Coordinates of C-alpha atoms and ligand atoms in Angstrom, one line a residue:
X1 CA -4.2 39.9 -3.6
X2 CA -7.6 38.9 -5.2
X3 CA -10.1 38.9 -1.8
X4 CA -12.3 37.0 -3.1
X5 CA -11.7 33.3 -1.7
X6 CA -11.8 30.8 -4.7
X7 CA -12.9 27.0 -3.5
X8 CA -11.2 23.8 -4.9
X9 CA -14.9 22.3 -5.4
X10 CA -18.2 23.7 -6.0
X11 CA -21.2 22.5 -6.9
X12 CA -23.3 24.0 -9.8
X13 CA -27.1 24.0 -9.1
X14 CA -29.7 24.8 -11.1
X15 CA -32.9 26.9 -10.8
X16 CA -34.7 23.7 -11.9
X17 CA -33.2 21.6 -9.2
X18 CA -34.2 24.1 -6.5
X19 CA -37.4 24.4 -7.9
X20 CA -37.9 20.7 -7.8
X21 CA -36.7 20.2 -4.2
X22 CA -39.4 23.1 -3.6
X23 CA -42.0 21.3 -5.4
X24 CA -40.8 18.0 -3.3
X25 CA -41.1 19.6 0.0
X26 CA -44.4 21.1 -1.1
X27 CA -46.1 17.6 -2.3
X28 CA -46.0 16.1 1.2
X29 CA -43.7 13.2 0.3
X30 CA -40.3 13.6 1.3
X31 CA -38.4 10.8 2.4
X32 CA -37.9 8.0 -0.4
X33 CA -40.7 7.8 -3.0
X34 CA -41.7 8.9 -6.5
X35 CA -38.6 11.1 -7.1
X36 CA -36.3 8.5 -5.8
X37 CA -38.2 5.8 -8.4
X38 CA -37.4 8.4 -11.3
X39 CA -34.2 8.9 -10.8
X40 CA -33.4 5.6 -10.2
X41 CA -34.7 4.8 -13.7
X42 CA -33.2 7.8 -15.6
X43 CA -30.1 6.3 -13.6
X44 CA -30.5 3.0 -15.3
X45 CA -30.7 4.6 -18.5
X46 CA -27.5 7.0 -18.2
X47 CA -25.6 4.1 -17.2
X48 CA -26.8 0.8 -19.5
X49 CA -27.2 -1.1 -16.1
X50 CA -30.2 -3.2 -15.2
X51 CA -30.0 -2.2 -11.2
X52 CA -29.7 0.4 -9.6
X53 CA -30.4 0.9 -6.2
X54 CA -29.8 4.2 -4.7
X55 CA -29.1 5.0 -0.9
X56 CA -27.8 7.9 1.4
X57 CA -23.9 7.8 0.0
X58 CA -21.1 5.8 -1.7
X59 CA -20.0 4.2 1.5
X60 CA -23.3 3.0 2.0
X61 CA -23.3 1.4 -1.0
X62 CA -19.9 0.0 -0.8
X63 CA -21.1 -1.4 2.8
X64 CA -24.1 -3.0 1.5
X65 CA -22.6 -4.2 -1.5
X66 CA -19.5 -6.2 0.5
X67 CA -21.9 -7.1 3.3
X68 CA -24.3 -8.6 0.3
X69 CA -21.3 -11.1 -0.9
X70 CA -21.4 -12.9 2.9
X71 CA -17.9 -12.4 3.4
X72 CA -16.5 -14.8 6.6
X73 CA -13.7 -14.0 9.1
X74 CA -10.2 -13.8 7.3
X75 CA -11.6 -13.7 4.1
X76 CA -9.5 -10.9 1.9
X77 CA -10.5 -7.7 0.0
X78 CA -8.0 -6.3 -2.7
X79 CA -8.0 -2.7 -3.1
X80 CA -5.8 0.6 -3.4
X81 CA -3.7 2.2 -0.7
X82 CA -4.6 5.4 -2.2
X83 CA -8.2 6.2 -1.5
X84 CA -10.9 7.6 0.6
X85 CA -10.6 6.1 3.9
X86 CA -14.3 4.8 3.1
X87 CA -12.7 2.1 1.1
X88 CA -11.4 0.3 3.4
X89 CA -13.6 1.0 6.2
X90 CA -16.7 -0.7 3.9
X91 CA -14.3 -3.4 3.9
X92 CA -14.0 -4.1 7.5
X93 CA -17.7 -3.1 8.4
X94 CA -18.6 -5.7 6.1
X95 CA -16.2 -8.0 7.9
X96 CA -13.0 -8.4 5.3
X97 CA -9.5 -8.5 5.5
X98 CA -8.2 -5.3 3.4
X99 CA -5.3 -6.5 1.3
X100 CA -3.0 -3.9 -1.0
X101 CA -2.0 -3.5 -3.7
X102 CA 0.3 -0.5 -4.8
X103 CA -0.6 2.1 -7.3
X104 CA 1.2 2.5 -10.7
X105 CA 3.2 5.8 -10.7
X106 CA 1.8 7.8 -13.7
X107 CA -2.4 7.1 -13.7
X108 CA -2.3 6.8 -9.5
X109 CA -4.8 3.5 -9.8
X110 CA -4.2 0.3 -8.8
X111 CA -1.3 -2.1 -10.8
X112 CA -3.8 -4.7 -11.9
X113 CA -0.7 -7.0 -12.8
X114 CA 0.2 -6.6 -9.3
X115 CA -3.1 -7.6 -8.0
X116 CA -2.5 -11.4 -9.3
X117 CA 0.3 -11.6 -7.0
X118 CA -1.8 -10.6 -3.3
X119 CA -4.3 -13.5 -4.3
X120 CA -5.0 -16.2 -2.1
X121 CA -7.6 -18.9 -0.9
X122 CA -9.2 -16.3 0.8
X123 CA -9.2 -13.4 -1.4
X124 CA -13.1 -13.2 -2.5
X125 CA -13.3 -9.8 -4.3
X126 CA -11.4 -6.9 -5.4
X127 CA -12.2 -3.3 -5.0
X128 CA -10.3 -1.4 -7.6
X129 CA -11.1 2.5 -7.3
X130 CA -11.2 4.5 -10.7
X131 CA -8.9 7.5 -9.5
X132 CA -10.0 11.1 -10.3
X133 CA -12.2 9.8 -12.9
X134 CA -9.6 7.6 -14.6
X135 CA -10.7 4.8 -15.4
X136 CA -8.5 1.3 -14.1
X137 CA -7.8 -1.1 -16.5
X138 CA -10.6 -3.0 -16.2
X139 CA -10.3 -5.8 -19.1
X140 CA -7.2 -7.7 -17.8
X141 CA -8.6 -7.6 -14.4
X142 CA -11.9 -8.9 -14.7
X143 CA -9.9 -11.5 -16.7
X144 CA -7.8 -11.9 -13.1
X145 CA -11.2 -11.8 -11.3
X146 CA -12.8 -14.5 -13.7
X147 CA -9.9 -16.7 -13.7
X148 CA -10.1 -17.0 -9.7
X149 CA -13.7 -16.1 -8.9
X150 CA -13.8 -13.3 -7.4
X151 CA -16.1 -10.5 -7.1
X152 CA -15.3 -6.8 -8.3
X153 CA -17.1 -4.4 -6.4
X154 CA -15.7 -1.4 -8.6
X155 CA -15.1 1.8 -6.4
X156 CA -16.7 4.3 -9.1
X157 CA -17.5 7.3 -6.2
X158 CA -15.2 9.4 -9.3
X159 CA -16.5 8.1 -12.3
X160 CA -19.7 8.8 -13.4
X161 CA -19.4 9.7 -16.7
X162 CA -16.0 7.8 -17.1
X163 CA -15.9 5.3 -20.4
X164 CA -13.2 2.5 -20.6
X165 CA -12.6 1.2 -24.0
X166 CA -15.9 3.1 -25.1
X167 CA -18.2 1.3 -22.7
X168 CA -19.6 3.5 -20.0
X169 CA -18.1 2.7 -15.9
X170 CA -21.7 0.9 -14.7
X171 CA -22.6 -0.6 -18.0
X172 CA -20.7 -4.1 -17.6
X173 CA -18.8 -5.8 -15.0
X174 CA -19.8 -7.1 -12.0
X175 CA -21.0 -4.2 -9.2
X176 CA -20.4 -0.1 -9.1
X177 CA -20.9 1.8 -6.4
X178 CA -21.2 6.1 -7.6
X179 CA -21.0 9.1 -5.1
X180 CA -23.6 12.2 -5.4
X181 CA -21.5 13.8 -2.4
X182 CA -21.2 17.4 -3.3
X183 CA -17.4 17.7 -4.6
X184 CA -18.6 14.9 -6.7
X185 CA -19.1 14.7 -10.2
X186 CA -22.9 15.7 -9.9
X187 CA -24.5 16.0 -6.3
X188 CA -27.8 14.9 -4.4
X189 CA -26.5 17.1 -1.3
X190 CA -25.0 13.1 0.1
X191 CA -26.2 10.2 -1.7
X192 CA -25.0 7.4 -3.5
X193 CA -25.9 4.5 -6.5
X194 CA -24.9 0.6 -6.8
X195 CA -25.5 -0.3 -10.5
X196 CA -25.1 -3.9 -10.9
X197 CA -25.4 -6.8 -13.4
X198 CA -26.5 -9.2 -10.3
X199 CA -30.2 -9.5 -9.5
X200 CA -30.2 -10.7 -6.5
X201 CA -27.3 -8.4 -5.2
X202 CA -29.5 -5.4 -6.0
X203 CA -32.0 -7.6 -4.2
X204 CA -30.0 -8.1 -1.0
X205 CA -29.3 -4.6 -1.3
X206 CA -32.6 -3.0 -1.2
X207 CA -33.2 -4.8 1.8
X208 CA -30.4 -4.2 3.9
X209 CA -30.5 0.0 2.7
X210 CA -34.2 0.0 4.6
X211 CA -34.4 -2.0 7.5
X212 CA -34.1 -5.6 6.4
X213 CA -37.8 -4.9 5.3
X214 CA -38.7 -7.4 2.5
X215 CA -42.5 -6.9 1.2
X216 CA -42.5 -9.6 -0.9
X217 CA -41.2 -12.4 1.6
X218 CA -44.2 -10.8 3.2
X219 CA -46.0 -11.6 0.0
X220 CA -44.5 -14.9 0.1
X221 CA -45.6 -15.8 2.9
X222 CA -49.2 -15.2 2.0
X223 CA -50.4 -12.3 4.6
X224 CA -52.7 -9.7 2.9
X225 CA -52.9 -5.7 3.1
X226 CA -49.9 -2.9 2.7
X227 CA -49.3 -2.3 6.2
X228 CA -47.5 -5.9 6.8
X229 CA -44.0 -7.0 6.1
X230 CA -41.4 -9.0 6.9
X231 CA -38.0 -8.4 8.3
X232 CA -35.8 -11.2 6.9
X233 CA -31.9 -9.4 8.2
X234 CA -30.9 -6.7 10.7
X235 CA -30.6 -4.4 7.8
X236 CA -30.0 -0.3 8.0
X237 CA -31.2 3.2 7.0
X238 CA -29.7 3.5 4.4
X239 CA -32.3 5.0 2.1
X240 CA -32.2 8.6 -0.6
X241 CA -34.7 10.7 0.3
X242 CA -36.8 12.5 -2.1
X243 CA -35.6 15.8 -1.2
X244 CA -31.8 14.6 -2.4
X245 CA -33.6 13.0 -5.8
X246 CA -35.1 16.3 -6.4
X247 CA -31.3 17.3 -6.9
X248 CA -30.5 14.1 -8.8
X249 CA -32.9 14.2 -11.0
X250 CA -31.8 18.0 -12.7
X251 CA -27.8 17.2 -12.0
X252 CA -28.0 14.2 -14.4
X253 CA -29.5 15.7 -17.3
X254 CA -26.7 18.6 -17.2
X255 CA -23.7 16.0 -16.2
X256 CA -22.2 15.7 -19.8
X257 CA -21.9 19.2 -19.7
X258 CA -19.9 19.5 -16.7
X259 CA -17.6 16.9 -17.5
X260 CA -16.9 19.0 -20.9
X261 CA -16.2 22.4 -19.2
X262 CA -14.2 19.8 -16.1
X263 CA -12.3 18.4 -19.3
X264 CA -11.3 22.1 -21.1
X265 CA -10.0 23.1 -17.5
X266 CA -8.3 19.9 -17.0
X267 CA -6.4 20.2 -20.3
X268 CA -5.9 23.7 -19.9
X269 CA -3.5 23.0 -17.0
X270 CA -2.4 20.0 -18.2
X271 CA -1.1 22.1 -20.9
X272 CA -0.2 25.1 -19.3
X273 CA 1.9 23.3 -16.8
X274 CA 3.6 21.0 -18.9
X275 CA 7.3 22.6 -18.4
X276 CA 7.1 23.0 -14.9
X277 CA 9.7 21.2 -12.8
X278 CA 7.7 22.4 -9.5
X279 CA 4.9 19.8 -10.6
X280 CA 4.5 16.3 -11.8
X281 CA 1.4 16.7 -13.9
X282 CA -1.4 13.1 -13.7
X283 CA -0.1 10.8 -16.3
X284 CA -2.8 9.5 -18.7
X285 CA -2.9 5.4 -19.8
X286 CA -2.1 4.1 -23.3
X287 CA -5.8 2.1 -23.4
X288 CA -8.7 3.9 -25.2
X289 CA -10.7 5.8 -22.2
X290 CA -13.0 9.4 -21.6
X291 CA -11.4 10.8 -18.2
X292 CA -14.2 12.4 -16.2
X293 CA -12.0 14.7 -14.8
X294 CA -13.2 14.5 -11.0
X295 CA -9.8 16.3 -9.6
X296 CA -7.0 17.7 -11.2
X297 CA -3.9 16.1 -9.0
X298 CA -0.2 17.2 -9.3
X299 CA 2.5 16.2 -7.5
X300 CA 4.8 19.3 -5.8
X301 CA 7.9 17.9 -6.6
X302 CA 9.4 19.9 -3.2
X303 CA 13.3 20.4 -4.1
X304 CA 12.1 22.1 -7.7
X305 CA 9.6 23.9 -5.9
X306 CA 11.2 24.7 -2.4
X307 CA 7.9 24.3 -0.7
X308 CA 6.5 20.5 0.5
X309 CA 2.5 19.8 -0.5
X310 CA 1.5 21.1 3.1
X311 CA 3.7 24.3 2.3
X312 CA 2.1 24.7 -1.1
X313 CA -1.0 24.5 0.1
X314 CA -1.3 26.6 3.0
X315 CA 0.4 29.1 0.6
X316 CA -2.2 29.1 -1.7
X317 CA -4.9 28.8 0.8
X318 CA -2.7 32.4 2.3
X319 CA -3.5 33.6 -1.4
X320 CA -7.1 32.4 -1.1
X321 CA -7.2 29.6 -3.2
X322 CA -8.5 26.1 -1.5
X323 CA -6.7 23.0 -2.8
X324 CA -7.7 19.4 -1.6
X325 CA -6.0 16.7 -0.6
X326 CA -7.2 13.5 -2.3
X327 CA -5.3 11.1 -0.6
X328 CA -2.9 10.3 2.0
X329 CA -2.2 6.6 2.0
X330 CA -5.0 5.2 3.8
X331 CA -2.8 2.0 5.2
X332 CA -0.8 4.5 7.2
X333 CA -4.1 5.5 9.5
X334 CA -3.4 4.3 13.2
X335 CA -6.4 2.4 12.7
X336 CA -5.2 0.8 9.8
X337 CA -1.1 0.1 11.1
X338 CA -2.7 -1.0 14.3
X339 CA -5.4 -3.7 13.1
X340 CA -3.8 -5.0 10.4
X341 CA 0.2 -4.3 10.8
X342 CA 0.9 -2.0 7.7
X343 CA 3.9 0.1 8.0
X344 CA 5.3 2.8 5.7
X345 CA 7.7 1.7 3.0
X346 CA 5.1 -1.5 1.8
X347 CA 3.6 0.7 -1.1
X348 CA 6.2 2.7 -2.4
X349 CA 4.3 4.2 -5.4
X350 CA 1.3 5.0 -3.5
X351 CA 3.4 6.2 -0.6
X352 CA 5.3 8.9 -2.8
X353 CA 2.2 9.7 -4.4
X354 CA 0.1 10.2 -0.9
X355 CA 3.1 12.8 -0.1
X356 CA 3.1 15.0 -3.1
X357 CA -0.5 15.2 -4.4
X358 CA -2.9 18.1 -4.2
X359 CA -5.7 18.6 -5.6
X360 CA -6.2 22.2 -7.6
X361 CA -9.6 23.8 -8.1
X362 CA -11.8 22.2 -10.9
X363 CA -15.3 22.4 -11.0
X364 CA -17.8 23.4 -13.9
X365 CA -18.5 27.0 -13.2
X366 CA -14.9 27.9 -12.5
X367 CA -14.4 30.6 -15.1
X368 CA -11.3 31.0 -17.6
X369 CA -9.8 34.3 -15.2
X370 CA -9.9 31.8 -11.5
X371 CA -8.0 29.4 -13.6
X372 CA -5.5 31.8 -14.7
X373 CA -5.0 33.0 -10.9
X374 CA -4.6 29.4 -9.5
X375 CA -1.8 29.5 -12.3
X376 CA -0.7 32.7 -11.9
X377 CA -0.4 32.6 -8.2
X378 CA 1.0 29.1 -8.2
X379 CA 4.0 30.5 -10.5
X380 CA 4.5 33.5 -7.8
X381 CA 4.5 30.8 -5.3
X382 CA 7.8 29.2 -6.9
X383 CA 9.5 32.3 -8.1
X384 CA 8.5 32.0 -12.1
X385 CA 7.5 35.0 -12.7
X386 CA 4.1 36.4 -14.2
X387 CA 3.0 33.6 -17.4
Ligands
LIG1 C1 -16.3 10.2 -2.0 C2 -15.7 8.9 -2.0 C3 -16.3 7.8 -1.3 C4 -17.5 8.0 -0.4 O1 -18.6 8.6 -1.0 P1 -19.7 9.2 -0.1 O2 -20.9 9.3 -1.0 O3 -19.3 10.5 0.5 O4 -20.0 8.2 1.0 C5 -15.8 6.5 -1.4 N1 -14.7 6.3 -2.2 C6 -14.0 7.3 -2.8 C7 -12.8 7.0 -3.6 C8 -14.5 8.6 -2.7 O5 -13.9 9.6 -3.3

């Protein structure tokens, strides 16, 4: 057995991002500041949107960003079963009512014409959440969105870098929120980005991220000097820190690359597992789209592979291979059955899904030889012999 202990997710840094978080904690400015400014502009530019406002992760964004539409008690949120529990916790903090809608069984995101039917007098936005980089059909349900007048708050923590229809996830719609956690697509350590079309949203937003502080209803209200401001909300601290823009700023420049080498490995098992019973390879849509290949998720199909997903992966974790496990059905969480009633069987799709799926290892410096052995050992695993 190969000792050498081969992670689901890694994160590639650079010699120029370390020396810039160096120079960063050598200029004496470390919390938010000039490298937060930057990269909040090359941010802009990657992704065609006129906001972005940048803060300590995704969930802080999707807090702000829900708490920013004034939601009231009882008013609805539609979003996917099978997600990040940070989904749906946003959705509570920011004082909604969670409603789901189940997955479609080959691209794992959420059945948009499904979403029509959960809408109500209260429903005020919906949270769709692009799924391993996939990107959800966006066109038919913004059209769903206009036609009732709702919100979309997209979930994008998976997809920078993902294109629907050519257009880049954060260069239209309504609001995206992007994650820089470290198994993400590019890292800031933790740290997160709402791009938005809205003004006044980004606005709201850059309030609430730093204390309610507003400097120009200070301005407004027609004090003088830089030491006075006005707190206009009990607002957060929410804030990126220098130190994590350092990172930012050298992890965007190489992102296209990593999505290219993400893609080759994605296909390559895609490929190489195509006649395998064991698994049910991550179907792809028939609408025009760039996968950013965030995680590679089968399903273990347990008869054909006479292991469940637990067994498979404490198998290969045995074998020293880490696999993740991106999601269980978040609706099934006690807090989740408890608050708001959900029971098993009321998302079939997603439920089967939340079962089956692991996540295998995929990250940019994975070499050719660690892909073969995830294969390799994975074929051991259910008796195939070596490929
Ligand atoms: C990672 C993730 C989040 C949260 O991102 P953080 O930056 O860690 O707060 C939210 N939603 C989904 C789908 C995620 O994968």
């Amino acid at each position: 057995m190969n000792d050498e202990f081969l992670p689901f997710a890694r994160p590639s840094i650079s010699q120029e991002a370390i020396a810039e978080v160096v120079a960063c904690l050598e200029s004496g400015w470390i919390t938010t500041g000039p490298r937060v400014k930057r990269f909040e502009e090359d941010l802009k530019v990657y992704l065609r949107a006129p906001h972005c406002v940048l803060l300590s992760s995704a969930t802080a964004g999707l807090h702000l960003a829900l708490l920013a539409l004034g939601l009231r008690d009882g008013d609805e949120v539609i979003t996917t079963p099978l997600t990040f529990a940070a989904t749906l916790n946003a959705i509570v903090l920011a004082g909604g009512r969670p409603v789901l809608v189940d997955v479609d069984p080959h691209t794992f995101n959420m059945d948009v014409a499904a979403a029509a039917a959960t809408i109500t007098a209260r429903t005020r936005a919906i949270v769709p959440v692009h799924f391993a980089g996939l990107p959800v059909d966006l066109d038919p349900l913004y059209e769903l969105a206009h036609e009732h007048g709702l919100r979309v708050i997209e979930d994008a923590a998976h997809a920078i870098g993902t294109e629907y229809k050519g257009r880049r996830i954060g260069s239209f719609g309504d609001t995206q929120v992007f994650s820089f956690h470290p198994n993400k697509n590019m890292t800031t350590g933790e740290g997160g980005c709402v791009a938005t079309r809205d003004e006044q949203l980004a606005r709201s937003i850059s309030v609430l991220r730093f204390h309610g502080i507003d400097r120009d209803a200070w301005n407004r209200f027609g004090k003088e000097g830089s030491q006075h401001y006005e707190v206009i909300a009990p607002g957060y601290k929410y804030n990126m820190m220098d130190i994590q823009a350092a990172l930012g700023l050298h992890q965007l420049p190489a992102l296209e690359g990593f999505i290219a080498r993400r893609s080759e490995l994605a296909e390559r098992y895609q490929h190489e597992l195509a006649e395998w019973r064991e698994l049910t390879r991550p179907g792809t849509p028939a609408y025009e789209h760039r996968h950013a290949w965030h995680l590679y998720t089968p399903l273990i199909n347990p008869e054909a592979a006479g292991m469940d997903r637990e067994g498979f992966m404490s198998a290969m974790k045995a074998r020293n291979i880490g696999t993740g496990l991106h999601y269980e059905c978040a609706h099934l969480y006690a807090y989740y059955r408890q608050r708001f009633g959900f029971q098993p069987g009321q998302f079939p799709h997603a439920e089967h899904i939340g079962e089956r799926i692991v996540s295998l290892p995929l990250f940019p410096s994975m070499s050719d030889a660690q892909q073969q052995r995830v294969i390799t050992t994975m074929a051991e695993l259910f008796g195939r012999g070596a490929t």
